[in-house]
Structure formats: C-alpha cells, structure tokens
Coordinates of C-alpha atoms and ligand atoms in Angstrom, one line a residue:
X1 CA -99.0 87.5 128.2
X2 CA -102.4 88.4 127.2
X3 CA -103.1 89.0 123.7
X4 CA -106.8 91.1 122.4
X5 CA -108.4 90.9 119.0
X6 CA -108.5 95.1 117.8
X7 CA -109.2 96.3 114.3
X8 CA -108.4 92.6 113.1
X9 CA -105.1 92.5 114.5
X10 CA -104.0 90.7 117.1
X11 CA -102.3 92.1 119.9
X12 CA -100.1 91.7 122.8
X13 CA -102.4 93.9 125.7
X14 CA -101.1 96.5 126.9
X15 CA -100.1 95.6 130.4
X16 CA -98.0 93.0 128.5
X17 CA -94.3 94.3 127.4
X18 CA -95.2 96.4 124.6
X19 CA -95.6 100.0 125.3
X20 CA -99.1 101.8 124.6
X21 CA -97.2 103.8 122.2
X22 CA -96.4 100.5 120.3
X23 CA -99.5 99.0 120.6
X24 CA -100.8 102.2 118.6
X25 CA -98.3 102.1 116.5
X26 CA -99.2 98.7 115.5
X27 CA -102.7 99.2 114.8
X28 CA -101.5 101.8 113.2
X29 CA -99.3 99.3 110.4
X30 CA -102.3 97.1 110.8
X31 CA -104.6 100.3 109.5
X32 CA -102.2 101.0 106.7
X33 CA -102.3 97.6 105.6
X34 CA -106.2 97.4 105.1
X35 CA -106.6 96.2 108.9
X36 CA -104.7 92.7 107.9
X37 CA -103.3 90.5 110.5
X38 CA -98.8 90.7 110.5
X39 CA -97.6 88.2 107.9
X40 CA -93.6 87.4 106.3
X41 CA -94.9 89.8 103.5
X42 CA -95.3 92.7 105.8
X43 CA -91.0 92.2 106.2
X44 CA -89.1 94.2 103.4
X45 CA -88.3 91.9 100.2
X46 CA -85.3 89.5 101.1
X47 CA -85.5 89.3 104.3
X48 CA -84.3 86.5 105.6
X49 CA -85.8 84.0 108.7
X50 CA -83.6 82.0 110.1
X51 CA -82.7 79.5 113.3
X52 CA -78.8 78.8 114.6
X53 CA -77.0 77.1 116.9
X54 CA -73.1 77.2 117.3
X55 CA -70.7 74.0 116.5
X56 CA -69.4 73.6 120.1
X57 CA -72.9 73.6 121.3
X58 CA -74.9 70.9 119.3
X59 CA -72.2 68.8 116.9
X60 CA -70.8 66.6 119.8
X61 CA -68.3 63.8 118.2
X62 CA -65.4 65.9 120.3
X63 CA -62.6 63.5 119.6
X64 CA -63.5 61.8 116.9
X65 CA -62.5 62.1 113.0
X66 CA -59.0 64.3 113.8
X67 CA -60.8 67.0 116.0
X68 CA -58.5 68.2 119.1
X69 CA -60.0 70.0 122.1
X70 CA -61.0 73.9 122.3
X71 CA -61.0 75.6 125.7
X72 CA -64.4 74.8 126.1
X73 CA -64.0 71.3 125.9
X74 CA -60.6 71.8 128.6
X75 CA -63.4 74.1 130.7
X76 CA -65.7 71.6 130.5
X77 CA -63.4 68.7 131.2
X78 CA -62.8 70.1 134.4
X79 CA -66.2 70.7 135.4
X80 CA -66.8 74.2 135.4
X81 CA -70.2 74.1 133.3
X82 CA -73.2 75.5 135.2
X83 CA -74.0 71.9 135.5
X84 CA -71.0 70.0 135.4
X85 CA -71.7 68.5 131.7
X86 CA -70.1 68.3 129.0
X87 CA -71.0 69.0 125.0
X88 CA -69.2 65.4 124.3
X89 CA -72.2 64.1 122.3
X90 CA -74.7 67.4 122.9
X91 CA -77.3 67.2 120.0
X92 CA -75.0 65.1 118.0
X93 CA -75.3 66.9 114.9
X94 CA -72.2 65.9 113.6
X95 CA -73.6 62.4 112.7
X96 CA -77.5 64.3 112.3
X97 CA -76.8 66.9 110.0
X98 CA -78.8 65.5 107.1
X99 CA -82.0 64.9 109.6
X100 CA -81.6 68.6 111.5
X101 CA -81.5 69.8 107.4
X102 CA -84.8 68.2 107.2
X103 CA -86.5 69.6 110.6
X104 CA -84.8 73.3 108.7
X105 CA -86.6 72.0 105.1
X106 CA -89.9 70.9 107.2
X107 CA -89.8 74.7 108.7
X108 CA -89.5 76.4 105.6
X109 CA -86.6 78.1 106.7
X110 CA -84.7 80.3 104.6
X111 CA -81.4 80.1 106.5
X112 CA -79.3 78.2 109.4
X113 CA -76.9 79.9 110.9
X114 CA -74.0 77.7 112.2
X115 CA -70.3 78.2 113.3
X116 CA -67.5 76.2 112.1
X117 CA -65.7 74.6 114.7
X118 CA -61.6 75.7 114.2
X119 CA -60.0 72.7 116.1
X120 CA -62.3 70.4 113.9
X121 CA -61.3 71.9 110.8
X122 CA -57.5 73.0 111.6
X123 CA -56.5 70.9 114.9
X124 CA -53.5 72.1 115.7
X125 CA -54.7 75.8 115.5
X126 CA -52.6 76.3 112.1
X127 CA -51.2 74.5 109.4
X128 CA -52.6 71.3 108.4
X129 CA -56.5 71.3 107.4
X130 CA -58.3 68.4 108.3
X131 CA -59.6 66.4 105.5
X132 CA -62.7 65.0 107.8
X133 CA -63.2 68.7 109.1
X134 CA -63.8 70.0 105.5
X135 CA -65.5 66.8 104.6
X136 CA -68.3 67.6 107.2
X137 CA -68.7 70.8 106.4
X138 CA -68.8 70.7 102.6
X139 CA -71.7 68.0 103.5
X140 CA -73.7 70.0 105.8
X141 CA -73.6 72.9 102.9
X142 CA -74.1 71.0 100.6
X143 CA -77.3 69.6 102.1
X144 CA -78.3 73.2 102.9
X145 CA -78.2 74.1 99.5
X146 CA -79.7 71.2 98.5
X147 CA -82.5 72.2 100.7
X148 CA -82.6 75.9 99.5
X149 CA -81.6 77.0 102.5
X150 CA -78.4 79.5 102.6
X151 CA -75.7 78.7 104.8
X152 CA -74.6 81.8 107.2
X153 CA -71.4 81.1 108.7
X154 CA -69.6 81.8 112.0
X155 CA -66.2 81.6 111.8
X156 CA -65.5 81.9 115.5
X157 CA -67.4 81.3 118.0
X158 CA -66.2 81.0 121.0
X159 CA -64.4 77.7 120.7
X160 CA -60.8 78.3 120.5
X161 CA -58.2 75.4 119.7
X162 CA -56.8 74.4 123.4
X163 CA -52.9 74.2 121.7
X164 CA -53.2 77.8 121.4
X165 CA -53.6 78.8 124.2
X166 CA -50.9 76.7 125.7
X167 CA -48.9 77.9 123.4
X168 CA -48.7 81.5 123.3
X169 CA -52.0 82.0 125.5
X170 CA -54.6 82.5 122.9
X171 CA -56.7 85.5 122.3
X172 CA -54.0 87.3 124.9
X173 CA -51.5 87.5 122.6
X174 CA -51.3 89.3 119.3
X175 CA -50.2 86.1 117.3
X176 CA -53.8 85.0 117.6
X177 CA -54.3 88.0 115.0
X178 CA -52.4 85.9 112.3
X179 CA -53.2 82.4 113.6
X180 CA -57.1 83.3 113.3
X181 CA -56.5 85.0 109.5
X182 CA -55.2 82.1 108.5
X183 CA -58.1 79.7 109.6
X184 CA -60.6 82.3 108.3
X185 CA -58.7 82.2 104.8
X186 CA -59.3 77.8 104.9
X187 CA -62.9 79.1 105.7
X188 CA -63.5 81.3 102.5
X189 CA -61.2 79.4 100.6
X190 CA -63.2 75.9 100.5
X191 CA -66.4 77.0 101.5
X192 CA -67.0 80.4 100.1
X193 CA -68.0 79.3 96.5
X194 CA -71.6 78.2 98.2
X195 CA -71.4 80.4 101.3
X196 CA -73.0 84.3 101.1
X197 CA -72.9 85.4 105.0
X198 CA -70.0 85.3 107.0
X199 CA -69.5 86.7 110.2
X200 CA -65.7 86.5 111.8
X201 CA -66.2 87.1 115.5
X202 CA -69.7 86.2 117.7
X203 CA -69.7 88.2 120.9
X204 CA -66.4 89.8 121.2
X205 CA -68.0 92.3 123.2
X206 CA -68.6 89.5 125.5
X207 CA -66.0 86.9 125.5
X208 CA -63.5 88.9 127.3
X209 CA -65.9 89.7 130.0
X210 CA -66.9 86.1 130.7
X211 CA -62.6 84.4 130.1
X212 CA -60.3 87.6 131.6
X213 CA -62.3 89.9 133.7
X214 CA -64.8 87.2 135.9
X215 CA -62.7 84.6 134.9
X216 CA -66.1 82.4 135.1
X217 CA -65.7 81.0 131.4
X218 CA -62.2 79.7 129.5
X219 CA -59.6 80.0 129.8
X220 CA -60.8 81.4 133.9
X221 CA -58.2 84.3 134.1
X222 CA -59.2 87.0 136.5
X223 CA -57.6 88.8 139.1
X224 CA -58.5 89.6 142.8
X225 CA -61.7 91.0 144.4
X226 CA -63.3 90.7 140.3
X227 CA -63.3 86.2 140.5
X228 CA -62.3 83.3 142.1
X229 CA -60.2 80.5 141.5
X230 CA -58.3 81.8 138.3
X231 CA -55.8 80.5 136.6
X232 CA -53.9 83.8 136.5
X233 CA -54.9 87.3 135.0
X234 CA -55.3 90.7 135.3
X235 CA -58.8 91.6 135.1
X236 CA -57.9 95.5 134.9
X237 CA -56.3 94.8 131.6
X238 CA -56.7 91.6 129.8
X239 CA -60.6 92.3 129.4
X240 CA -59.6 95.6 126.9
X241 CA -56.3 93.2 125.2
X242 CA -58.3 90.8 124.4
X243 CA -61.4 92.7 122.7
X244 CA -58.5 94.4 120.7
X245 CA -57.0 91.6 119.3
X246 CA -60.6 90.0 118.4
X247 CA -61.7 93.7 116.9
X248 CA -58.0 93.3 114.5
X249 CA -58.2 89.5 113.3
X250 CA -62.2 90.5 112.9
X251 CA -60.8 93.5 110.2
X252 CA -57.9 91.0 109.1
X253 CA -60.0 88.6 108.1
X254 CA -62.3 91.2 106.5
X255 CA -59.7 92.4 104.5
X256 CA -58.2 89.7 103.4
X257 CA -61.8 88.9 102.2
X258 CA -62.1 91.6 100.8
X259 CA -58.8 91.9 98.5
X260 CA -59.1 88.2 97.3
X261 CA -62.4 86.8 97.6
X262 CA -65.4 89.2 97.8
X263 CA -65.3 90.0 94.4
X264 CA -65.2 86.6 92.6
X265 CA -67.9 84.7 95.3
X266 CA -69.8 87.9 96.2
X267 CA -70.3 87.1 99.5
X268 CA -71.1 89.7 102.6
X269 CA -69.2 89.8 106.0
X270 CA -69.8 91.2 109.2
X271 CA -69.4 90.4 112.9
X272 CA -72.1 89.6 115.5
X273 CA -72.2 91.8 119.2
X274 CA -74.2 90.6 122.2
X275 CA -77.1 93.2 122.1
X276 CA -78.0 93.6 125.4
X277 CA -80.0 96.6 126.3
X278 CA -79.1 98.7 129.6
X279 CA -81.8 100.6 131.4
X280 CA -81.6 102.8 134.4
X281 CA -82.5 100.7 137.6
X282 CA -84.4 103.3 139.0
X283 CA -86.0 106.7 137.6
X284 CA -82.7 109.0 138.9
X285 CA -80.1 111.1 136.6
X286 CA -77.6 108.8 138.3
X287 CA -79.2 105.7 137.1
X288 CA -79.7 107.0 133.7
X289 CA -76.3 107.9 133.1
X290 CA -75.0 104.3 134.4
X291 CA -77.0 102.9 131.7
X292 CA -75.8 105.2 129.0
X293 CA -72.5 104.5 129.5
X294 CA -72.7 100.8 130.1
X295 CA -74.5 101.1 126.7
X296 CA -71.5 102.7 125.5
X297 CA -68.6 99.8 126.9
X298 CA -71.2 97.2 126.1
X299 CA -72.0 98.2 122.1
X300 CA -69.7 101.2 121.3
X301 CA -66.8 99.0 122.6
X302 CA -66.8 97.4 119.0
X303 CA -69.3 100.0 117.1
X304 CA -67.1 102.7 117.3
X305 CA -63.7 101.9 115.9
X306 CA -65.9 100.2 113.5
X307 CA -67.9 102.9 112.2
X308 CA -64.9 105.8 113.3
X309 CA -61.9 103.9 113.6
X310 CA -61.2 104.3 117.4
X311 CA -62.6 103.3 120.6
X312 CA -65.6 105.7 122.0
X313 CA -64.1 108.5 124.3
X314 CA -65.9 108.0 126.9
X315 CA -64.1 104.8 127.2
X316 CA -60.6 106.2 126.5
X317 CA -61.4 109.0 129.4
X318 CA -62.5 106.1 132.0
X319 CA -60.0 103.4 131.2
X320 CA -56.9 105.8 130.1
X321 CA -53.9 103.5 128.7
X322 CA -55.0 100.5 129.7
X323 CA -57.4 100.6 126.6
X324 CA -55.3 99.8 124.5
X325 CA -54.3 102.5 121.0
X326 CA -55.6 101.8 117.5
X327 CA -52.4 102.8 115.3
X328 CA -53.6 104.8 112.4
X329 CA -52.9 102.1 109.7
X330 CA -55.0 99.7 111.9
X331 CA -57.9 102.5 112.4
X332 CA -58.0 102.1 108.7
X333 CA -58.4 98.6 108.8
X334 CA -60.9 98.9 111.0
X335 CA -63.2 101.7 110.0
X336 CA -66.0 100.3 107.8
X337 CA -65.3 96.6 108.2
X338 CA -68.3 94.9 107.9
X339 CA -71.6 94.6 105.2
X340 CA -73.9 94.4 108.1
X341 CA -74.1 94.4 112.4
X342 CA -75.0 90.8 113.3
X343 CA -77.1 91.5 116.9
X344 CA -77.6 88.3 119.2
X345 CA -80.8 90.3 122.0
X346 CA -81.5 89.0 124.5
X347 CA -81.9 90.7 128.3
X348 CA -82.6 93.9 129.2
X349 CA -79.8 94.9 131.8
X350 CA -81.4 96.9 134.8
X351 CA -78.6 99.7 135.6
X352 CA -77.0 101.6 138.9
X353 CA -73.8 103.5 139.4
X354 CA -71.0 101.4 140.7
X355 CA -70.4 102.2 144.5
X356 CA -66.4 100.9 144.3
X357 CA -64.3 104.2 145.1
X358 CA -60.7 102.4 145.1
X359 CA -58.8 103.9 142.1
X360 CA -56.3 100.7 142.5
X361 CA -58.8 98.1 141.3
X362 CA -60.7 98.5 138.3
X363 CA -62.4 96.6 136.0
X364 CA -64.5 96.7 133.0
X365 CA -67.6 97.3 135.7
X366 CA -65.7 99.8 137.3
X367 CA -64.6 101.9 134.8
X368 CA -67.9 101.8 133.1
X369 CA -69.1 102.9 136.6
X370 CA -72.1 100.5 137.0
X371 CA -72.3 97.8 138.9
X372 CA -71.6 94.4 137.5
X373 CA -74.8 92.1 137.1
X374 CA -72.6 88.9 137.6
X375 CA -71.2 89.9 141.3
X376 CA -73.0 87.4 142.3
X377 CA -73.4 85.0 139.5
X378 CA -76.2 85.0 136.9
X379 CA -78.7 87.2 139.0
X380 CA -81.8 86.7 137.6
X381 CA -82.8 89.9 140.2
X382 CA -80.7 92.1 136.9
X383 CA -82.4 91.3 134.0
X384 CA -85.6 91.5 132.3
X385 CA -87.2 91.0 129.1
X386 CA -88.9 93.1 126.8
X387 CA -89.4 93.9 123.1
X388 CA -89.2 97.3 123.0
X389 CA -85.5 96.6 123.7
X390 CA -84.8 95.5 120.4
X391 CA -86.9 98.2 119.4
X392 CA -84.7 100.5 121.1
X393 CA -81.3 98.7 120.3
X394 CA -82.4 99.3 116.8
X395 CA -82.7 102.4 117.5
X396 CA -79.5 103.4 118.9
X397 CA -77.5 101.6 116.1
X398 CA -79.5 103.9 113.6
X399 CA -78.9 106.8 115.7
X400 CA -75.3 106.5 116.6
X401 CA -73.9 104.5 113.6
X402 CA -75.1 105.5 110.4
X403 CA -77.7 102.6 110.4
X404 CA -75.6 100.1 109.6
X405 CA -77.3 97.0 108.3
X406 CA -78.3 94.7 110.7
X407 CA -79.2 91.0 111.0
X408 CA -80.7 90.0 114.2
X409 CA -78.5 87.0 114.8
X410 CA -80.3 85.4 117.9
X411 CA -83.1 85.6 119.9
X412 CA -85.2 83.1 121.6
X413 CA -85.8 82.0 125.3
X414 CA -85.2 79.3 127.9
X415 CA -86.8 77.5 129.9
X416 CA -86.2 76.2 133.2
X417 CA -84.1 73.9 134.8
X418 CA -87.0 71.9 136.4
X419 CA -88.1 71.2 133.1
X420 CA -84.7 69.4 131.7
X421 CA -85.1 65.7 130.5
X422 CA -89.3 66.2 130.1
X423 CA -90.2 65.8 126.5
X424 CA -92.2 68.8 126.3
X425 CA -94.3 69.4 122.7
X426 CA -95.9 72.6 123.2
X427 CA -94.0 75.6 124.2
X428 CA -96.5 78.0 124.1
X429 CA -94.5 81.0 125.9
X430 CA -91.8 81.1 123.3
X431 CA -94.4 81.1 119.9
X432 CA -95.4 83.9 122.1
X433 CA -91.8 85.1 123.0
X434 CA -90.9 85.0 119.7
X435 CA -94.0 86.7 118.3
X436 CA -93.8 89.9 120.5
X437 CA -90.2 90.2 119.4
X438 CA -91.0 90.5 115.6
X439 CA -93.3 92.7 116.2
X440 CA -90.9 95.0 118.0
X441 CA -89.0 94.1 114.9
X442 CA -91.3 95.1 112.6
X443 CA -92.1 98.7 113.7
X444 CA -88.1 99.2 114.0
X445 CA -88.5 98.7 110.0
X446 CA -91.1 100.5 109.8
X447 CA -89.2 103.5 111.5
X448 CA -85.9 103.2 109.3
X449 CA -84.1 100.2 110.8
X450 CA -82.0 98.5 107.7
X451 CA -82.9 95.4 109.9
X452 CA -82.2 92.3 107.0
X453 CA -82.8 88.6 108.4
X454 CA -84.3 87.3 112.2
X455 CA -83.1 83.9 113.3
X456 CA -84.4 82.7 116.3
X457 CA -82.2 80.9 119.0
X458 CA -82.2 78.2 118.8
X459 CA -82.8 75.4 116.1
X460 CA -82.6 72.5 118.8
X461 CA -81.4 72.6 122.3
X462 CA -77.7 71.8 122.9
X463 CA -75.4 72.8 125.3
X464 CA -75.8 76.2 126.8
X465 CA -72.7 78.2 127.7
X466 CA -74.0 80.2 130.5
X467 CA -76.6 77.0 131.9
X468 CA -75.3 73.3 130.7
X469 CA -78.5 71.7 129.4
X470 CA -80.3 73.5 132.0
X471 CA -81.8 75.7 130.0
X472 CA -83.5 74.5 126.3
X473 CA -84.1 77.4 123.5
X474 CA -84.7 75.0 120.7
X475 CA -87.6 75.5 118.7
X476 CA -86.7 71.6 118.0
X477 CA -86.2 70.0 121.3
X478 CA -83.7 66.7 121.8
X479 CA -83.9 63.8 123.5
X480 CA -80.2 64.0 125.5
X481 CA -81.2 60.2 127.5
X482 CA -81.6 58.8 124.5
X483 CA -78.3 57.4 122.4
X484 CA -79.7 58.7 119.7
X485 CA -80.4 61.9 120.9
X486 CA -83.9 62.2 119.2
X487 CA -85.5 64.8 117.7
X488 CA -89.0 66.2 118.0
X489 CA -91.0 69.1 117.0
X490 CA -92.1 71.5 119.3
X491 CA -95.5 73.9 118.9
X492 CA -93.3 76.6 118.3
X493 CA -91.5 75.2 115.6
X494 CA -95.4 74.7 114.1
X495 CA -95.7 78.0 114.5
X496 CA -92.6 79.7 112.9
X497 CA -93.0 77.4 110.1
X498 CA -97.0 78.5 109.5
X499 CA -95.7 82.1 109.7
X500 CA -92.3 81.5 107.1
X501 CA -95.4 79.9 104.7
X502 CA -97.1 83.1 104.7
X503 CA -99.7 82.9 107.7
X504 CA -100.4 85.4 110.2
X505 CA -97.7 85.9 112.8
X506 CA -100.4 85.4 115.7
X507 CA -102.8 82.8 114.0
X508 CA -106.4 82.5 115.6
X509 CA -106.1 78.6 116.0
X510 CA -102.4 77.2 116.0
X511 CA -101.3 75.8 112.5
X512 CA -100.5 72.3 113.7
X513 CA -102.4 71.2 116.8
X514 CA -100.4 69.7 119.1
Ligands
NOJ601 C1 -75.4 83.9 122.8 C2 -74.4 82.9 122.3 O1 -73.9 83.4 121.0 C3 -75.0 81.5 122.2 O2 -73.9 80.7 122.0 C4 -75.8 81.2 123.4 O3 -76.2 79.9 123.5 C5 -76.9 82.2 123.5 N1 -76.5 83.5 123.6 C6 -77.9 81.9 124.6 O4 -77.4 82.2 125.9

C-alpha cells in the first residue's frame, strides 16, 4: 500500500483500502490535533493494546503433566489439519511462558490475551482439577502481573475435552451447559483474584459452522450434499443446537459470575464473535440483501438474544423450529450478559444470493440465502480485506446494539505458505496491516464507538486452525525446526512496541532498523 506525507500526517493513499471519505476524515483528526502525526495518546484514556494467541494453538506439552486430549488434538491425530500437523509441541509455550512474558514486557504491552486450556486444567472434563494445570496457570499470571501486564482470559476456546464428547457428544448435548459452568467456576475461582477480563466463549458464532454444518473441523459431523466424510450429523440442525447451548453455558457462566464473584474481584466478562464483515458481491438489490442477512446469521445470531433476549426474526422466519426457542427464564439469563463485545475481524465476506431451491435440504447457508464461501474450501476468490470493515462492524454494533462495549479481540494477518520454515525479520506488510486497521479504529472512536482495547493476532505464530503452520500471524515469529522452538523479533513487533511507547503510529524511519 502506498502511504503520502499530507498536512503532517501520514497516510495510507487513497487508492489504497481506505475510502476518500476516510482519508478526509483523518486529516481531519490530524487538523484538530494541531496537524500531529496518530500516536497511543490519540486512543481514549485506558485503552488497552494487546497481542493473543489461544492455549491449543501455541502451549504444545499435549500429554504431559495430567493433560488429556481435546477434539482438536483427536482432529489432528487423525490428520485432518490443513497440513497434516499437529500442535504437539507448536510454540511450546507451556515450558516458554516466562521468555514469551519477556518478548510481551520488551513490547510494552499492556495485555496478553490467552485461553486456558479445559482438558489441561480439568482432564476428565469435570471433577478433579489438576494440580499441574493450575500450577501453570497461576505461573503464567503471575509472571504477567509481575510484568504489569493484565491477564485477559479465554475460558473456551475451541478446545473441548475429547471424554466429552464421547460421552454424551459434547457441545450437542445440553449437559455441556453444566459441565462448562462448572469448569468456568475452577476458572474464576483460582484465578480471578488477579484476573480482570474474562470472556466465556471465542467464536461461537463460528464453531458450529466449522464442527456440525461443514463438518470440516471437530468433531466433523455434517450431513449430505453440505460435507464429506462425517462422522454423523445433521447439518440442518446441529449448527442452530449447538450455538444455543454455547449462547446458555456463555450466560451460565456469566451469572454465576455474577452472583458470587463479580462483586468481591471486580472483574468484567464478556464473550468474543468472529467479526466478519459481509458485502454485496456485486452492486444489485439482490446482492445487497444477501449480505444484510448473512450479516444478521453471522453477528445477530449471538447479538440479539444478547442485547433482546431472543434470536433475530429474520432468522426465526428463515430457519422456523429448527432454531431452537429461548424459554423466558433463559431469555432472562441471556439478555444483557456481558460488560463488553469481544470482536476477532478479520475478512471481508463478498456476498450473492444462494441459488439452492430444494426446501428438503437446508443449511445455515441456505437459510441465510447466500451462498456459502467454503463450498469449495477456503476460497480465497470470497474474501477480501479492508479497514473500513471494522470501521463499519463498529458501526453496526453501535447502530443495532446499543453500543455495547467492545474490545477488538484479534486482528492481524498471514502470510503465505511458501514462506513457512524461512526465518523472516521484517514483515513490513503487517506493520502496515496493522497500522491501516487502527486507523479505521481510530475514526470508529472518534464517531462514538465505545471501542476499549486492540490486540493484534498474534503474539507468536503457532498452530493455525484453518491453515496448520501454513500461515504465520505472529508479530514474534518461532523457529518450529528447532527443539527449542526459538524465538525472534520481527519488524513489526519493533513497530507496535515504538507505537505502545508513545511514537507515531506510521513513524518516518522504523524505530528499530532491522
Ligand atoms: C480466530 C481464532 O479465534 C483464532 O484461533 C485463529 O487463529 C484466528 N482467527 C486466525 O485465523
């Protein structure tokens, strides 16, 4: 992207991704701040920058110390990664914790967002904690705090304990509502004292997409033409169960939280939604209402029984009773469960009505009425990426939902397969990435987003869900062919940490050179 040099403020161009009108908007800011160049002080007081990563993805030690296998570790077992690995070792972090807290201290980070991995810390899914589990984790925040660097905490994310779901089928059934409530309780129990931010659920707006409608993540259930080689499944209903019983256990644990914890460790809770953003493919009334209402199954799927305590009509007219009801002590539950909107952006989603006319089969695609993006796999051909996503994202949460606090949980950006092994320093395009997108950010606060903390995606590369190690987000990269799984630190890790110390976000000469 091309950046110019206008009333002291540096810019992306405008044939780059920002709109003209943003451009102005900036120079605008700029104007009003006597022409200055976009510092951490320009952010409202308390803000809070942040990288993450997730437990599955970069602790490795999978069977060591007590912990049992989750269904990723089962999915990856039997080599259904993007690249047939495993997250085994990963980034190690298990036995790095105290070095990554370092790298965090280095970067002047304020926070690291983590998860906590359940079949580390409860094996067996329930019942007995174990003692190494909560070891670790009282270690790592510890060290955190030692640092000066708050903890925020995933509770789940994504890496359910495998004995559940042999025994009762996981997420499918509604004894996962209790069996997660119970976890989250060990979680506030020995941790909250020192930990501020929780968030229950990461990307339940997501998960059962990915596990029960393409069946192309665990536990693989799908049903026929919507995947392949499924374990079993029905992916006309078990997408919509499955969301429920994460959107309940998310308000159990909140309420439980609530009734015996918030008020003696003053903590704040909240869960995290994928933020996509979906556009109109083309410039037609047909595309445009595609996008609204995938906008509407994608976000409103969670935002509106949280905000009014029942899924969004459009979605009860389209799916009827196989979206399943919200009783009205449950809406209650529900309705105003969080302190803020965790929001991991990403892609922008390029939209077209669906073409599938068969009443029989439906799935979340088809009763949206757009066609699904993964048909084919990850179809690059889909997506896109732009700032003024977020900027609109931002926008609709304010719009639709009261504007809710909101921390921007993730964002960040790959890179390419050809480059995994290299040891690559400078990673120029995601500084840049990364600077475009606060921006965006920046003029969303500017017009009355409650938008709290950024944390980029990610702190070091790991294991990537949707790509094995074939795609790296870290702003740390790691050295997976050596035993130690080394460290170093890339240009853009120079960079966030010049900007947390109070330099400009797009410095004239970079603040370490590389
Ligand atoms: C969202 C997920 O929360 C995270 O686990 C994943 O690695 C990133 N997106 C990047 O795909």
């Amino acid at each position: 992207m091309a950046t110019g040099e206008l009333a002291g403020l540096r810019v992306l161009a405008p044939s780059s991704s920002l709109s003209f009108v943003a451009v102005f908007l900036l120079l605008l800011a700029a104007a009003a701040r006597g022409g200055s160049a976009l510092t951490r002080r320009d952010f409202p007081e308390g803000f809070v920058f942040g990288a993450g990563t997730s437990a599955f993805q970069v602790e490795g030690a999978a069977s060591e110390d007590g912990r049992k296998p989750s269904i990723w570790d089962t999915f990856t077992h039997q080599g259904y990664s993007a690249d047939g690995s495993t997250a085994d070792v990963s980034a190690d972090q298990y036995h790095h914790y105290k070095e990554d807290v370092k790298l965090m201290y280095d970067m002047s980070l304020d926070a690291y967002r983590f998860s906590i991995s359940w079949p580390r810390l409860v094996p067996d899914g329930r019942g007995e904690i174990n003692p190494k589990g909560l070891e670790y984790y009282n270690n790592l925040i510890d060290e955190l705090i030692l640092h000066g660097i708050q903890p925020h905490v995933t509770i789940y994310h994504f890496d359910l304990p495998q004995i559940l779901q042999d025994e009762y089928g996981g997420i499918l059934s509604p004894r996962f509502i209790e069996d997660y409530t119970a976890y989250a309780e060990v979680c506030f129990k020995n941790f909250g004292d020192r930990v501020k931010h929780w968030v229950t659920v990461n990307e339940p707006n997501i998960e059962p997409i990915g596990g029960y409608d393409a069946g192309n993540q665990p536990p693989r259930r799908c049903s026929y033409p919507f995947g392949t080689n499924c374990t079993g499944g029905n992916s006309s209903t078990e997408p919509y169960i499955v969301a429920h019983h994460l959107l309940l256990a998310h308000a159990s644990a909140v309420s439980l939280y609530r009734q015996k914890y918030q008020a003696i460790q003053g903590g704040q809770i909240g869960l995290t939604l994928l933020g996509w953003w979906h556009e109109p493919k083309t410039d037609t009334p047909e595309d445009a209402a595609a996008a609204t209402r995938m906008n509407e199954f994608h976000i409103g799927w969670f935002m509106h029984p949280l905000v009014h305590g029942d899924y969004p009509p459009l979605m009860r007219s389209r799916v009827g009773a196989r979206l399943p009801s919200i009783t009205a002590s449950d809406s209650e539950k529900i309705r105003g469960s969080f302190d803020f909107i965790g929001i991991n952006h990403y892609l922008v989603v390029r939209v077209q009505p669906s073409d599938a006319n068969d009443q029989r089969l439906r799935d979340y695609y088809i009763d949206a009425g757009a066609q699904n993006p993964f048909k084919e796999g990850f179809d690059k051909a889909h997506f896109e990426y732009h700032p003024w996503a977020l900027g609109k994202m931002l926008d609709h949460l304010k719009l639709e939902y009261g504007n809710p606090p909101v921390m921007i949980h993730e964002n960040g950006v790959g890179d390419s397969p050809e480059a995994a092994g290299k040891i690559d320093y400078d990673d120029g395009f995601r500084s840049e990435f990364l600077q475009s997108y606060l921006e965006a950010l920046y003029l969303s606060i500017r017009n009355g987003s409650d938008a709290r903390g950024y944390f980029v995606w990610s702190l070091l590369d790991g294991f990537e869900f949707l790509f094995g190690y074939g795609a790296r987000f870290g702003l740390c990269g790691v050295d997976f062919t050596a035993a130690a799984r080394t460290r170093y630190v890339r240009s853009s890790a120079h960079w966030y940490s010049g900007f947390l110390r109070g330099g400009e976000l797009r410095p004239e000469k970079p603040y370490v050179s590389s």
